[in-house]
mmCIF file of C-alpha atoms in Angstrom:
data_model
loop_
_atom_site.group_PDB
_atom_site.id
_atom_site.type_symbol
_atom_site.label_atom_id
_atom_site.label_comp_id
_atom_site.label_asym_id
_atom_site.label_seq_id
_atom_site.Cartn_x
_atom_site.Cartn_y
_atom_site.Cartn_z
ATOM 1 C CA MET A 4 10.702 29.352 -14.038
ATOM 2 C CA GLY A 5 11.916 27.555 -17.150
ATOM 3 C CA LYS A 6 13.980 25.181 -15.034
ATOM 4 C CA GLY A 7 10.957 24.320 -12.875
ATOM 5 C CA ASN A 8 8.819 23.558 -15.917
ATOM 6 C CA HIS A 9 11.607 21.419 -17.359
ATOM 7 C CA SER A 10 11.797 19.504 -14.069
ATOM 8 C CA LYS A 11 8.038 18.902 -13.991
ATOM 9 C CA SER A 12 8.103 17.765 -17.607
ATOM 10 C CA LYS A 13 10.944 15.369 -16.850
ATOM 11 C CA TYR A 14 9.064 13.736 -13.985
ATOM 12 C CA LYS A 15 5.810 13.543 -15.950
ATOM 13 C CA ASN A 16 7.701 11.814 -18.753
ATOM 14 C CA LYS A 17 9.240 9.443 -16.216
ATOM 15 C CA GLY A 18 5.764 8.650 -14.877
ATOM 16 C CA TRP A 19 4.582 7.818 -18.389
ATOM 17 C CA LEU A 20 7.684 5.669 -18.908
ATOM 18 C CA ASP A 21 6.955 3.748 -15.689
ATOM 19 C CA THR A 22 3.372 3.144 -16.836
ATOM 20 C CA LEU A 23 4.529 2.151 -20.328
ATOM 21 C CA LYS A 24 7.096 -0.203 -18.830
ATOM 22 C CA SER A 25 4.468 -2.067 -16.799
ATOM 23 C CA ILE A 26 2.099 -2.240 -19.812
ATOM 24 C CA VAL A 27 4.872 -3.588 -22.073
ATOM 25 C CA ILE A 28 5.917 -6.192 -19.490
ATOM 26 C CA CYS A 29 2.325 -7.404 -19.018
ATOM 27 C CA GLY A 30 1.789 -7.343 -22.806
ATOM 28 C CA VAL A 31 4.930 -9.378 -23.481
ATOM 29 C CA PHE A 32 3.945 -11.797 -20.728
ATOM 30 C CA GLY A 33 0.479 -12.221 -22.272
ATOM 31 C CA GLY A 34 1.984 -12.755 -25.728
ATOM 32 C CA VAL A 35 4.447 -15.372 -24.477
ATOM 33 C CA LEU A 36 1.671 -17.066 -22.523
ATOM 34 C CA GLY A 37 -0.551 -17.253 -25.609
ATOM 35 C CA PHE A 38 2.283 -18.478 -27.853
ATOM 36 C CA PHE A 39 3.396 -21.332 -25.612
ATOM 37 C CA ILE A 40 0.118 -22.633 -24.241
ATOM 38 C CA GLY A 41 -2.407 -21.634 -26.917
ATOM 39 C CA ASP A 42 -2.371 -25.159 -28.393
ATOM 40 C CA PHE A 43 -2.716 -26.661 -24.919
ATOM 41 C CA PHE A 44 -6.045 -24.890 -24.345
ATOM 42 C CA ASN A 45 -7.493 -25.513 -27.824
ATOM 43 C CA PRO A 46 -9.158 -28.838 -26.852
ATOM 44 C CA TRP A 47 -10.742 -27.075 -23.879
ATOM 45 C CA LEU A 48 -11.975 -24.071 -25.844
ATOM 46 C CA LYS A 49 -13.081 -25.908 -28.984
ATOM 47 C CA SER A 50 -16.865 -26.089 -29.234
ATOM 48 C CA ASP A 51 -19.555 -25.997 -31.933
ATOM 49 C CA ASN A 52 -21.641 -23.879 -29.583
ATOM 50 C CA ILE A 53 -20.395 -20.247 -29.484
ATOM 51 C CA PHE A 54 -22.001 -19.683 -26.076
ATOM 52 C CA ILE A 55 -20.238 -22.716 -24.570
ATOM 53 C CA GLY A 56 -16.957 -21.604 -26.176
ATOM 54 C CA LEU A 57 -17.263 -18.130 -24.634
ATOM 55 C CA LEU A 58 -18.222 -19.640 -21.296
ATOM 56 C CA LYS A 59 -15.077 -21.770 -21.314
ATOM 57 C CA PHE A 60 -12.925 -18.797 -22.386
ATOM 58 C CA TYR A 61 -14.199 -16.604 -19.556
ATOM 59 C CA GLY A 62 -13.856 -19.578 -17.236
ATOM 60 C CA LEU A 63 -10.123 -19.614 -18.001
ATOM 61 C CA ILE A 64 -9.890 -15.900 -17.223
ATOM 62 C CA ILE A 65 -11.719 -16.377 -13.907
ATOM 63 C CA LEU A 66 -9.436 -19.284 -12.970
ATOM 64 C CA PHE A 67 -6.376 -17.161 -13.800
ATOM 65 C CA VAL A 68 -7.674 -14.269 -11.652
ATOM 66 C CA ILE A 69 -8.366 -16.638 -8.741
ATOM 67 C CA GLY A 70 -4.857 -18.050 -9.163
ATOM 68 C CA TYR A 71 -3.395 -14.549 -9.100
ATOM 69 C CA ILE A 72 -5.314 -13.659 -5.904
ATOM 70 C CA ILE A 73 -3.970 -16.825 -4.269
ATOM 71 C CA HIS A 74 -0.472 -15.815 -5.366
ATOM 72 C CA ILE A 75 -0.927 -12.433 -3.646
ATOM 73 C CA ILE A 76 -1.377 -14.329 -0.373
ATOM 74 C CA ILE A 77 1.583 -16.578 -1.258
ATOM 75 C CA HIS A 78 3.651 -13.485 -2.100
ATOM 76 C CA GLU A 79 3.002 -11.856 1.280
ATOM 77 C CA ALA A 80 3.730 -15.178 2.991
ATOM 78 C CA GLY A 81 7.077 -15.138 1.177
ATOM 79 C CA HIS A 82 7.936 -11.791 2.774
ATOM 80 C CA LEU A 83 6.998 -13.287 6.143
ATOM 81 C CA ILE A 84 9.123 -16.428 5.679
ATOM 82 C CA PHE A 85 12.246 -14.636 4.448
ATOM 83 C CA GLY A 86 11.757 -11.872 6.995
ATOM 84 C CA LEU A 87 11.805 -14.423 9.817
ATOM 85 C CA LEU A 88 14.878 -16.064 8.255
ATOM 86 C CA THR A 89 16.734 -12.715 8.391
ATOM 87 C CA ASP A 90 15.795 -11.840 12.012
ATOM 88 C CA TYR A 91 12.742 -9.658 11.328
ATOM 89 C CA THR A 92 9.859 -10.073 13.792
ATOM 90 C CA PHE A 93 6.189 -10.412 12.864
ATOM 91 C CA VAL A 94 3.977 -7.307 13.120
ATOM 92 C CA SER A 95 0.978 -7.816 10.823
ATOM 93 C CA PHE A 96 -0.236 -9.750 7.795
ATOM 94 C CA ARG A 97 -3.040 -8.243 5.702
ATOM 95 C CA ILE A 98 -5.043 -9.563 2.761
ATOM 96 C CA GLY A 99 -7.699 -7.099 1.616
ATOM 97 C CA SER A 100 -9.058 -5.622 4.846
ATOM 98 C CA ILE A 101 -8.501 -8.723 7.007
ATOM 99 C CA THR A 102 -5.401 -8.151 9.124
ATOM 100 C CA ILE A 103 -3.703 -10.628 11.467
ATOM 101 C CA VAL A 104 -1.653 -8.997 14.233
ATOM 102 C CA LYS A 105 0.297 -10.222 17.235
ATOM 103 C CA GLU A 106 -1.129 -8.638 20.371
ATOM 104 C CA ASP A 107 -0.263 -9.615 23.955
ATOM 105 C CA GLY A 108 1.556 -12.657 22.620
ATOM 106 C CA LYS A 109 -1.503 -13.903 20.711
ATOM 107 C CA LEU A 110 -2.561 -13.704 17.062
ATOM 108 C CA LYS A 111 -5.705 -11.607 16.610
ATOM 109 C CA THR A 112 -7.801 -10.591 13.613
ATOM 110 C CA LYS A 113 -8.404 -6.891 12.939
ATOM 111 C CA LYS A 114 -9.851 -4.882 10.065
ATOM 112 C CA PHE A 115 -7.855 -2.285 8.164
ATOM 113 C CA ASN A 116 -7.521 -1.341 4.513
ATOM 114 C CA ILE A 117 -5.329 0.760 2.259
ATOM 115 C CA PRO A 118 -7.093 1.523 -1.047
ATOM 116 C CA GLY A 119 -5.017 0.440 -4.019
ATOM 117 C CA THR A 120 -3.218 -2.352 -2.149
ATOM 118 C CA ALA A 121 -4.312 -6.008 -2.135
ATOM 119 C CA GLY A 122 -2.209 -7.129 0.805
ATOM 120 C CA GLN A 123 0.783 -6.362 2.967
ATOM 121 C CA CYS A 124 3.139 -8.154 5.341
ATOM 122 C CA LEU A 125 4.767 -5.821 7.863
ATOM 123 C CA MET A 126 7.633 -6.823 10.122
ATOM 124 C CA MET A 127 9.922 -5.156 12.633
ATOM 125 C CA PRO A 128 13.465 -5.004 11.219
ATOM 126 C CA PRO A 129 16.433 -6.251 13.252
ATOM 127 C CA LYS A 130 18.768 -3.778 14.943
ATOM 128 C CA ILE A 131 21.167 -1.982 12.618
ATOM 129 C CA LYS A 132 24.702 -3.375 12.897
ATOM 130 C CA ASP A 133 27.661 -1.402 11.564
ATOM 131 C CA GLY A 134 25.221 0.821 9.675
ATOM 132 C CA GLU A 135 23.662 -2.133 7.831
ATOM 133 C CA PHE A 136 20.507 -4.247 8.033
ATOM 134 C CA PRO A 137 19.230 -7.101 5.793
ATOM 135 C CA PHE A 138 16.677 -5.932 3.234
ATOM 136 C CA VAL A 139 17.270 -7.857 -0.017
ATOM 137 C CA LEU A 140 15.861 -11.245 1.040
ATOM 138 C CA TYR A 141 12.942 -9.646 2.906
ATOM 139 C CA ASN A 142 11.920 -7.773 -0.241
ATOM 140 C CA LEU A 143 12.653 -10.698 -2.586
ATOM 141 C CA GLY A 144 10.871 -13.266 -0.404
ATOM 142 C CA GLY A 145 7.517 -12.879 -2.136
ATOM 143 C CA VAL A 146 9.004 -13.242 -5.621
ATOM 144 C CA ILE A 147 11.018 -16.322 -4.608
ATOM 145 C CA ILE A 148 7.976 -18.123 -3.168
ATOM 146 C CA ASN A 149 5.816 -17.182 -6.193
ATOM 147 C CA LEU A 150 8.415 -18.770 -8.491
ATOM 148 C CA LEU A 151 8.832 -21.864 -6.296
ATOM 149 C CA VAL A 152 5.071 -22.505 -6.240
ATOM 150 C CA SER A 153 4.877 -21.964 -10.015
ATOM 151 C CA ALA A 154 7.749 -24.415 -10.532
ATOM 152 C CA LEU A 155 5.952 -26.930 -8.309
ATOM 153 C CA CYS A 156 2.749 -26.595 -10.379
ATOM 154 C CA ILE A 157 4.608 -27.135 -13.677
ATOM 155 C CA SER A 158 6.619 -30.054 -12.233
ATOM 156 C CA THR A 159 3.398 -31.730 -11.093
ATOM 157 C CA ILE A 160 1.946 -31.497 -14.625
ATOM 158 C CA VAL A 161 5.135 -32.932 -16.159
ATOM 159 C CA LEU A 162 5.627 -35.766 -13.646
ATOM 160 C CA ILE A 163 2.040 -37.005 -13.336
ATOM 161 C CA LYS A 164 1.110 -38.397 -16.755
ATOM 162 C CA GLU A 165 -2.484 -39.509 -16.103
ATOM 163 C CA MET A 166 -3.708 -36.238 -14.618
ATOM 164 C CA ALA A 167 -7.235 -35.019 -15.407
ATOM 165 C CA PHE A 168 -7.154 -32.302 -18.075
ATOM 166 C CA VAL A 169 -9.145 -29.847 -15.924
ATOM 167 C CA LEU A 170 -6.576 -30.192 -13.122
ATOM 168 C CA GLU A 171 -3.764 -29.609 -15.632
ATOM 169 C CA VAL A 172 -5.511 -26.412 -16.749
ATOM 170 C CA ILE A 173 -5.869 -25.183 -13.159
ATOM 171 C CA LEU A 174 -2.226 -25.934 -12.303
ATOM 172 C CA LEU A 175 -0.908 -24.337 -15.491
ATOM 173 C CA LEU A 176 -2.933 -21.157 -14.947
ATOM 174 C CA ALA A 177 -1.782 -21.054 -11.309
ATOM 175 C CA ALA A 178 1.828 -21.402 -12.490
ATOM 176 C CA PHE A 179 1.542 -18.516 -14.936
ATOM 177 C CA ALA A 180 -0.289 -16.377 -12.354
ATOM 178 C CA GLY A 181 2.690 -16.909 -10.042
ATOM 179 C CA ILE A 182 5.167 -16.019 -12.782
ATOM 180 C CA LEU A 183 3.202 -12.831 -13.507
ATOM 181 C CA ALA A 184 3.222 -11.941 -9.788
ATOM 182 C CA ALA A 185 6.988 -12.548 -9.678
ATOM 183 C CA VAL A 186 7.661 -10.497 -12.818
ATOM 184 C CA THR A 187 5.520 -7.497 -11.797
ATOM 185 C CA ASN A 188 7.040 -7.460 -8.303
ATOM 186 C CA GLY A 189 10.604 -8.465 -9.124
ATOM 187 C CA ILE A 190 11.459 -6.279 -12.129
ATOM 188 C CA PRO A 191 12.139 -2.773 -10.734
ATOM 189 C CA MET A 192 9.256 -0.469 -11.636
ATOM 190 C CA LYS A 193 6.577 1.761 -10.183
ATOM 191 C CA ILE A 194 2.944 0.776 -10.570
ATOM 192 C CA GLY A 195 0.632 3.752 -10.087
ATOM 193 C CA GLY A 196 3.662 5.636 -8.798
ATOM 194 C CA VAL A 197 4.216 3.075 -6.026
ATOM 195 C CA PRO A 198 7.547 1.192 -6.165
ATOM 196 C CA ASN A 199 7.418 -2.604 -6.254
ATOM 197 C CA ASP A 200 9.762 -4.911 -4.330
ATOM 198 C CA GLY A 201 12.375 -4.867 -7.073
ATOM 199 C CA HIS A 202 12.361 -1.072 -7.173
ATOM 200 C CA ASN A 203 12.727 -0.929 -3.375
ATOM 201 C CA ILE A 204 15.809 -3.141 -3.561
ATOM 202 C CA TYR A 205 17.260 -1.130 -6.453
ATOM 203 C CA SER A 206 16.670 2.174 -4.607
ATOM 204 C CA MET A 207 18.161 0.947 -1.338
ATOM 205 C CA LEU A 208 21.248 -0.549 -2.951
ATOM 206 C CA LYS A 209 22.197 2.805 -4.467
ATOM 207 C CA ASP A 210 20.729 5.348 -2.012
ATOM 208 C CA GLU A 211 21.403 5.641 1.719
ATOM 209 C CA ASP A 212 18.329 7.891 2.204
ATOM 210 C CA ALA A 213 16.121 5.175 0.693
ATOM 211 C CA ARG A 214 17.592 2.557 3.064
ATOM 212 C CA ARG A 215 16.982 4.819 6.040
ATOM 213 C CA GLY A 216 13.434 5.597 4.890
ATOM 214 C CA PHE A 217 12.576 1.926 4.447
ATOM 215 C CA TYR A 218 14.022 0.997 7.841
ATOM 216 C CA VAL A 219 12.307 3.840 9.704
ATOM 217 C CA GLN A 220 8.911 3.029 8.156
ATOM 218 C CA LEU A 221 9.085 -0.599 9.275
ATOM 219 C CA GLU A 222 10.508 0.292 12.681
ATOM 220 C CA VAL A 223 7.930 3.011 13.415
ATOM 221 C CA ASN A 224 5.043 0.811 12.285
ATOM 222 C CA GLY A 225 6.333 -1.927 14.587
ATOM 223 C CA LEU A 226 6.665 0.480 17.519
ATOM 224 C CA GLN A 227 3.192 1.916 16.914
ATOM 225 C CA SER A 228 1.777 -1.610 16.831
ATOM 226 C CA LEU A 229 3.167 -2.002 20.361
ATOM 227 C CA GLY A 230 1.245 1.122 21.421
ATOM 228 C CA ILE A 231 3.992 3.746 21.148
ATOM 229 C CA ARG A 232 2.726 7.127 19.948
ATOM 230 C CA MET A 233 4.420 9.273 17.288
ATOM 231 C CA LYS A 234 4.903 12.072 19.824
ATOM 232 C CA GLU A 235 6.910 9.697 22.038
ATOM 233 C CA LEU A 236 9.520 9.217 19.317
ATOM 234 C CA PRO A 237 12.312 11.728 18.613
ATOM 235 C CA LEU A 238 11.567 14.165 15.776
ATOM 236 C CA SER A 239 15.072 13.538 14.411
ATOM 237 C CA LYS A 240 13.948 10.034 13.419
ATOM 238 C CA PHE A 241 11.689 11.446 10.679
ATOM 239 C CA VAL A 242 13.554 14.534 9.489
ATOM 240 C CA LEU A 243 14.900 14.184 5.953
ATOM 241 C CA ASN A 244 18.181 15.544 4.648
ATOM 242 C CA ASN A 245 17.869 19.015 3.096
ATOM 243 C CA ASN A 246 18.539 17.726 -0.418
ATOM 244 C CA ALA A 247 16.182 14.725 -0.164
ATOM 245 C CA ASP A 248 13.661 14.337 -2.991
ATOM 246 C CA VAL A 249 10.309 14.259 -1.160
ATOM 247 C CA SER A 250 8.551 12.915 -4.266
ATOM 248 C CA GLN A 251 10.352 9.582 -3.872
ATOM 249 C CA PRO A 252 7.854 7.259 -2.112
ATOM 250 C CA LEU A 253 10.141 6.297 0.784
ATOM 251 C CA ASN A 254 10.870 9.990 1.433
ATOM 252 C CA THR A 255 7.211 10.990 1.031
ATOM 253 C CA ALA A 256 6.309 8.457 3.719
ATOM 254 C CA MET A 257 8.999 9.911 6.001
ATOM 255 C CA ARG A 258 7.615 13.424 5.600
ATOM 256 C CA LEU A 259 4.102 12.159 6.383
ATOM 257 C CA MET A 260 5.446 10.519 9.549
ATOM 258 C CA GLU A 261 6.911 13.885 10.510
ATOM 259 C CA TYR A 262 3.458 15.382 9.894
ATOM 260 C CA SER A 263 1.883 12.776 12.212
ATOM 261 C CA TYR A 264 4.448 13.657 14.884
ATOM 262 C CA HIS A 265 3.348 17.311 14.823
ATOM 263 C CA LEU A 266 -0.334 16.355 14.690
ATOM 264 C CA ASP A 267 0.086 14.088 17.723
ATOM 265 C CA HIS A 268 1.506 17.113 19.551
ATOM 266 C CA LEU A 269 -1.479 19.200 18.305
ATOM 267 C CA ASP A 270 1.081 21.532 16.750
ATOM 268 C CA ILE A 271 -1.208 22.513 13.879
ATOM 269 C CA GLU A 272 1.083 25.170 12.403
ATOM 270 C CA SER A 273 4.083 22.835 12.196
ATOM 271 C CA ALA A 274 1.849 20.139 10.726
ATOM 272 C CA LYS A 275 0.620 22.601 8.110
ATOM 273 C CA THR A 276 4.186 23.634 7.216
ATOM 274 C CA CYS A 277 5.119 19.968 6.876
ATOM 275 C CA LEU A 278 2.302 19.285 4.397
ATOM 276 C CA LEU A 279 3.064 22.482 2.503
ATOM 277 C CA SER A 280 6.528 21.131 1.720
ATOM 278 C CA LEU A 281 4.835 18.298 -0.186
ATOM 279 C CA THR A 282 2.164 20.211 -2.105
ATOM 280 C CA GLU A 283 4.564 21.757 -4.647
ATOM 281 C CA HIS A 284 5.657 18.236 -5.649
ATOM 282 C CA MET A 285 2.159 16.735 -5.985
ATOM 283 C CA ASP A 286 2.525 16.079 -9.727
ATOM 284 C CA ARG A 287 5.471 13.768 -8.938
ATOM 285 C CA ILE A 288 4.094 12.036 -5.831
ATOM 286 C CA ALA A 289 2.431 8.595 -5.994
ATOM 287 C CA LEU A 290 -1.379 8.750 -6.142
ATOM 288 C CA LEU A 291 -1.722 6.756 -2.922
ATOM 289 C CA PHE A 292 0.190 9.480 -1.064
ATOM 290 C CA VAL A 293 -1.540 12.306 -2.970
ATOM 291 C CA ASN A 294 -4.901 11.144 -1.622
ATOM 292 C CA GLU A 295 -3.568 10.935 1.937
ATOM 293 C CA ILE A 296 -1.942 14.359 1.672
ATOM 294 C CA ASN A 297 -5.164 15.903 0.355
ATOM 295 C CA CYS A 298 -7.170 14.312 3.168
ATOM 296 C CA GLU A 299 -4.874 15.906 5.737
ATOM 297 C CA ARG A 300 -4.790 19.225 3.867
ATOM 298 C CA LEU A 301 -8.583 19.206 3.999
ATOM 299 C CA PHE A 302 -8.542 18.421 7.720
ATOM 300 C CA LEU A 303 -6.119 21.249 8.517
ATOM 301 C CA GLU A 304 -8.106 23.690 6.376
ATOM 302 C CA LEU A 305 -11.294 22.750 8.234
ATOM 303 C CA VAL A 306 -9.821 23.243 11.714
ATOM 304 C CA THR A 307 -8.016 26.502 10.830
ATOM 305 C CA ASP A 308 -9.177 28.935 8.120
ATOM 306 C CA CYS A 309 -12.153 26.859 6.890
ATOM 307 C CA ASP A 310 -12.125 28.609 3.518
ATOM 308 C CA LYS A 311 -15.123 27.356 1.508
ATOM 309 C CA SER A 312 -13.475 27.560 -1.925
ATOM 310 C CA THR A 313 -10.379 25.675 -0.720
ATOM 311 C CA ILE A 314 -12.507 22.992 0.924
ATOM 312 C CA ASP A 315 -14.691 22.559 -2.173
ATOM 313 C CA ARG A 316 -11.588 22.252 -4.357
ATOM 314 C CA LEU A 317 -9.978 19.625 -2.132
ATOM 315 C CA TYR A 318 -13.136 17.657 -1.357
ATOM 316 C CA ASN A 319 -13.798 16.591 -4.949
ATOM 317 C CA LYS A 320 -15.259 13.371 -6.383
ATOM 318 C CA LYS A 321 -11.912 11.562 -6.393
ATOM 319 C CA LEU A 322 -11.223 12.328 -2.741
ATOM 320 C CA LYS A 323 -14.783 11.431 -1.719
ATOM 321 C CA LYS A 324 -14.351 8.064 -3.430
ATOM 322 C CA TYR A 325 -11.007 7.501 -1.685
ATOM 323 C CA ILE A 326 -12.440 8.418 1.732
ATOM 324 C CA LYS A 327 -15.365 6.050 1.182
ATOM 325 C CA ALA A 328 -12.963 3.241 0.224
ATOM 326 C CA SER A 329 -10.931 3.879 3.417
ATOM 327 C CA ARG A 330 -13.868 3.017 5.676
ATOM 328 C CA PHE A 331 -11.756 1.089 8.215
ATOM 329 C CA GLN A 332 -9.370 4.002 8.848
ATOM 330 C CA MET A 333 -9.962 6.121 11.949
ATOM 331 C CA SER A 334 -8.326 9.136 10.310
ATOM 332 C CA LYS A 335 -11.156 9.318 7.766
ATOM 333 C CA LYS A 336 -13.788 9.360 10.534
ATOM 334 C CA ARG A 337 -11.815 12.160 12.176
ATOM 335 C CA LEU A 338 -11.723 14.050 8.869
ATOM 336 C CA MET A 339 -15.463 13.664 8.280
ATOM 337 C CA MET A 340 -16.219 14.673 11.860
ATOM 338 C CA ALA A 341 -14.267 17.902 11.292
ATOM 339 C CA TYR A 342 -16.130 18.421 7.995
ATOM 340 C CA GLU A 343 -19.509 18.167 9.724
ATOM 341 C CA ILE A 344 -18.446 20.446 12.599
ATOM 342 C CA TYR A 345 -16.840 23.265 10.643
ATOM 343 C CA TYR A 346 -18.315 23.094 7.140
ATOM 344 C CA THR A 347 -21.868 21.726 7.254
ATOM 345 C CA LYS A 348 -22.293 22.467 10.992
ATOM 346 C CA ASP A 349 -24.315 19.263 11.373
ATOM 347 C CA ILE A 350 -23.716 18.268 15.001
ATOM 348 C CA ASN A 351 -25.631 14.977 14.771
ATOM 349 C CA LYS A 352 -23.556 13.755 11.816
ATOM 350 C CA ALA A 353 -20.378 14.906 13.554
ATOM 351 C CA LEU A 354 -21.281 12.823 16.614
ATOM 352 C CA GLN A 355 -22.073 9.861 14.363
ATOM 353 C CA PHE A 356 -18.569 9.993 12.851
ATOM 354 C CA TYR A 357 -17.173 10.389 16.375
ATOM 355 C CA LYS A 358 -18.883 7.140 17.440
ATOM 356 C CA GLU A 359 -17.772 5.329 14.282
ATOM 357 C CA GLY A 360 -14.183 6.429 14.881
ATOM 358 C CA LYS A 361 -14.303 5.265 18.498
ATOM 359 C CA ASN A 362 -15.693 1.891 17.424
ATOM 360 C CA LEU A 363 -12.822 1.396 14.958
ATOM 361 C CA ALA A 364 -10.186 1.886 17.677
ATOM 362 C CA SER A 365 -10.429 -1.636 19.118
ATOM 363 C CA ASN A 366 -10.140 -3.083 15.611
ATOM 364 C CA SER A 367 -7.087 -1.064 14.588
ATOM 365 C CA PRO A 368 -3.901 -3.108 14.029
ATOM 366 C CA VAL A 369 -1.734 -0.087 14.933
ATOM 367 C CA LYS A 370 -2.437 0.768 18.587
ATOM 368 C CA GLY A 371 -0.219 3.859 18.791
ATOM 369 C CA ASP A 372 -1.915 5.413 15.768
ATOM 370 C CA ALA A 373 -5.357 4.497 17.152
ATOM 371 C CA ASP A 374 -4.533 6.247 20.444
ATOM 372 C CA MET A 375 -3.537 9.404 18.552
ATOM 373 C CA GLU A 376 -6.768 9.309 16.539
ATOM 374 C CA LEU A 377 -8.813 8.852 19.724
ATOM 375 C CA MET A 378 -7.118 11.949 21.138
ATOM 376 C CA LEU A 379 -7.937 13.918 17.984
ATOM 377 C CA LEU A 380 -11.568 12.751 18.022
ATOM 378 C CA ASP A 381 -11.906 13.917 21.635
ATOM 379 C CA TRP A 382 -10.167 17.188 20.730
ATOM 380 C CA LEU A 383 -12.783 17.763 18.028
ATOM 381 C CA LYS A 384 -15.622 16.788 20.363
ATOM 382 C CA VAL A 385 -14.612 19.583 22.729
ATOM 383 C CA LYS A 386 -15.313 22.007 19.851
ATOM 384 C CA LEU A 387 -18.954 20.890 19.950
ATOM 385 C CA LEU A 388 -19.404 21.965 23.579
#
């Protein structure tokens, strides 16, 4: 018992250290930014009118935020470029909820979102050769392009002497937004429990399980995008080693893929056992995964025991907010359909979620997953008859 508490305390402390690390890095970056370019912005900010001065100050903040958003797109494009250079193949490119996928040899636009993520570039990794595959450049691609664009912005300011001051301001803010994006993605750390690119590289360089987990995630996502279902893949692909730490994000994702395999087979008991193996580590698992795990725990509780107290405990304000934010995910329509069937017993609302889930299928960027969700929606609909 004492050992378990010590372990939990250790991981909680590590979580606080990760958070502190990101705060310190951003704080240092802000301090350096202010020190070096404070004088540069003084002519812009100086005004006898306080209102105008504040307006200009907040204008700088807005420009910086816009620059950072643009660098998110640039960052994901960097993954795409360096992925292609190292024999990865394009699967999808997402900014916000807008997702570009390759389907039937053509680029198509779909809608999909993952709360807590601004964008994502997913690619199919090349075949493993001699137990190895390229992962450093693919992960570093975003950071490299962020830095190159920032260097280009600064070089433009230095080389063009007669540039308008407003344009200099925009370019300088864009440069620092890119440097911030590179720093927060390149220095190994976890943000909200989710590892950044630098942390992924660090983990994979020292841990074979992490390399396998990263590869399998990309490979399975690529296969599902082609229409292959989880149940069509061998279970051995997802099974972790006995001593694997399931709280590590790459391993958590593997266990959730194993869960999807059982769910696709409608093996509810095995799916439940799979989730149960994660629940005792919830205080160490990244929030993004915690929300997904709780959604599936709620679903399984609804379709099995349907215990009111358990459902009320799981379906709290935080989870409701997460489900609402995941409006383009078929799995959430399936969950809410089950909630209306088994908990509220509102058939009309259940059918409404059924229709909404069906409508999302054609817009899903992951065809194999969409086919599984369609099967589950139809499985639930049978319960209404």
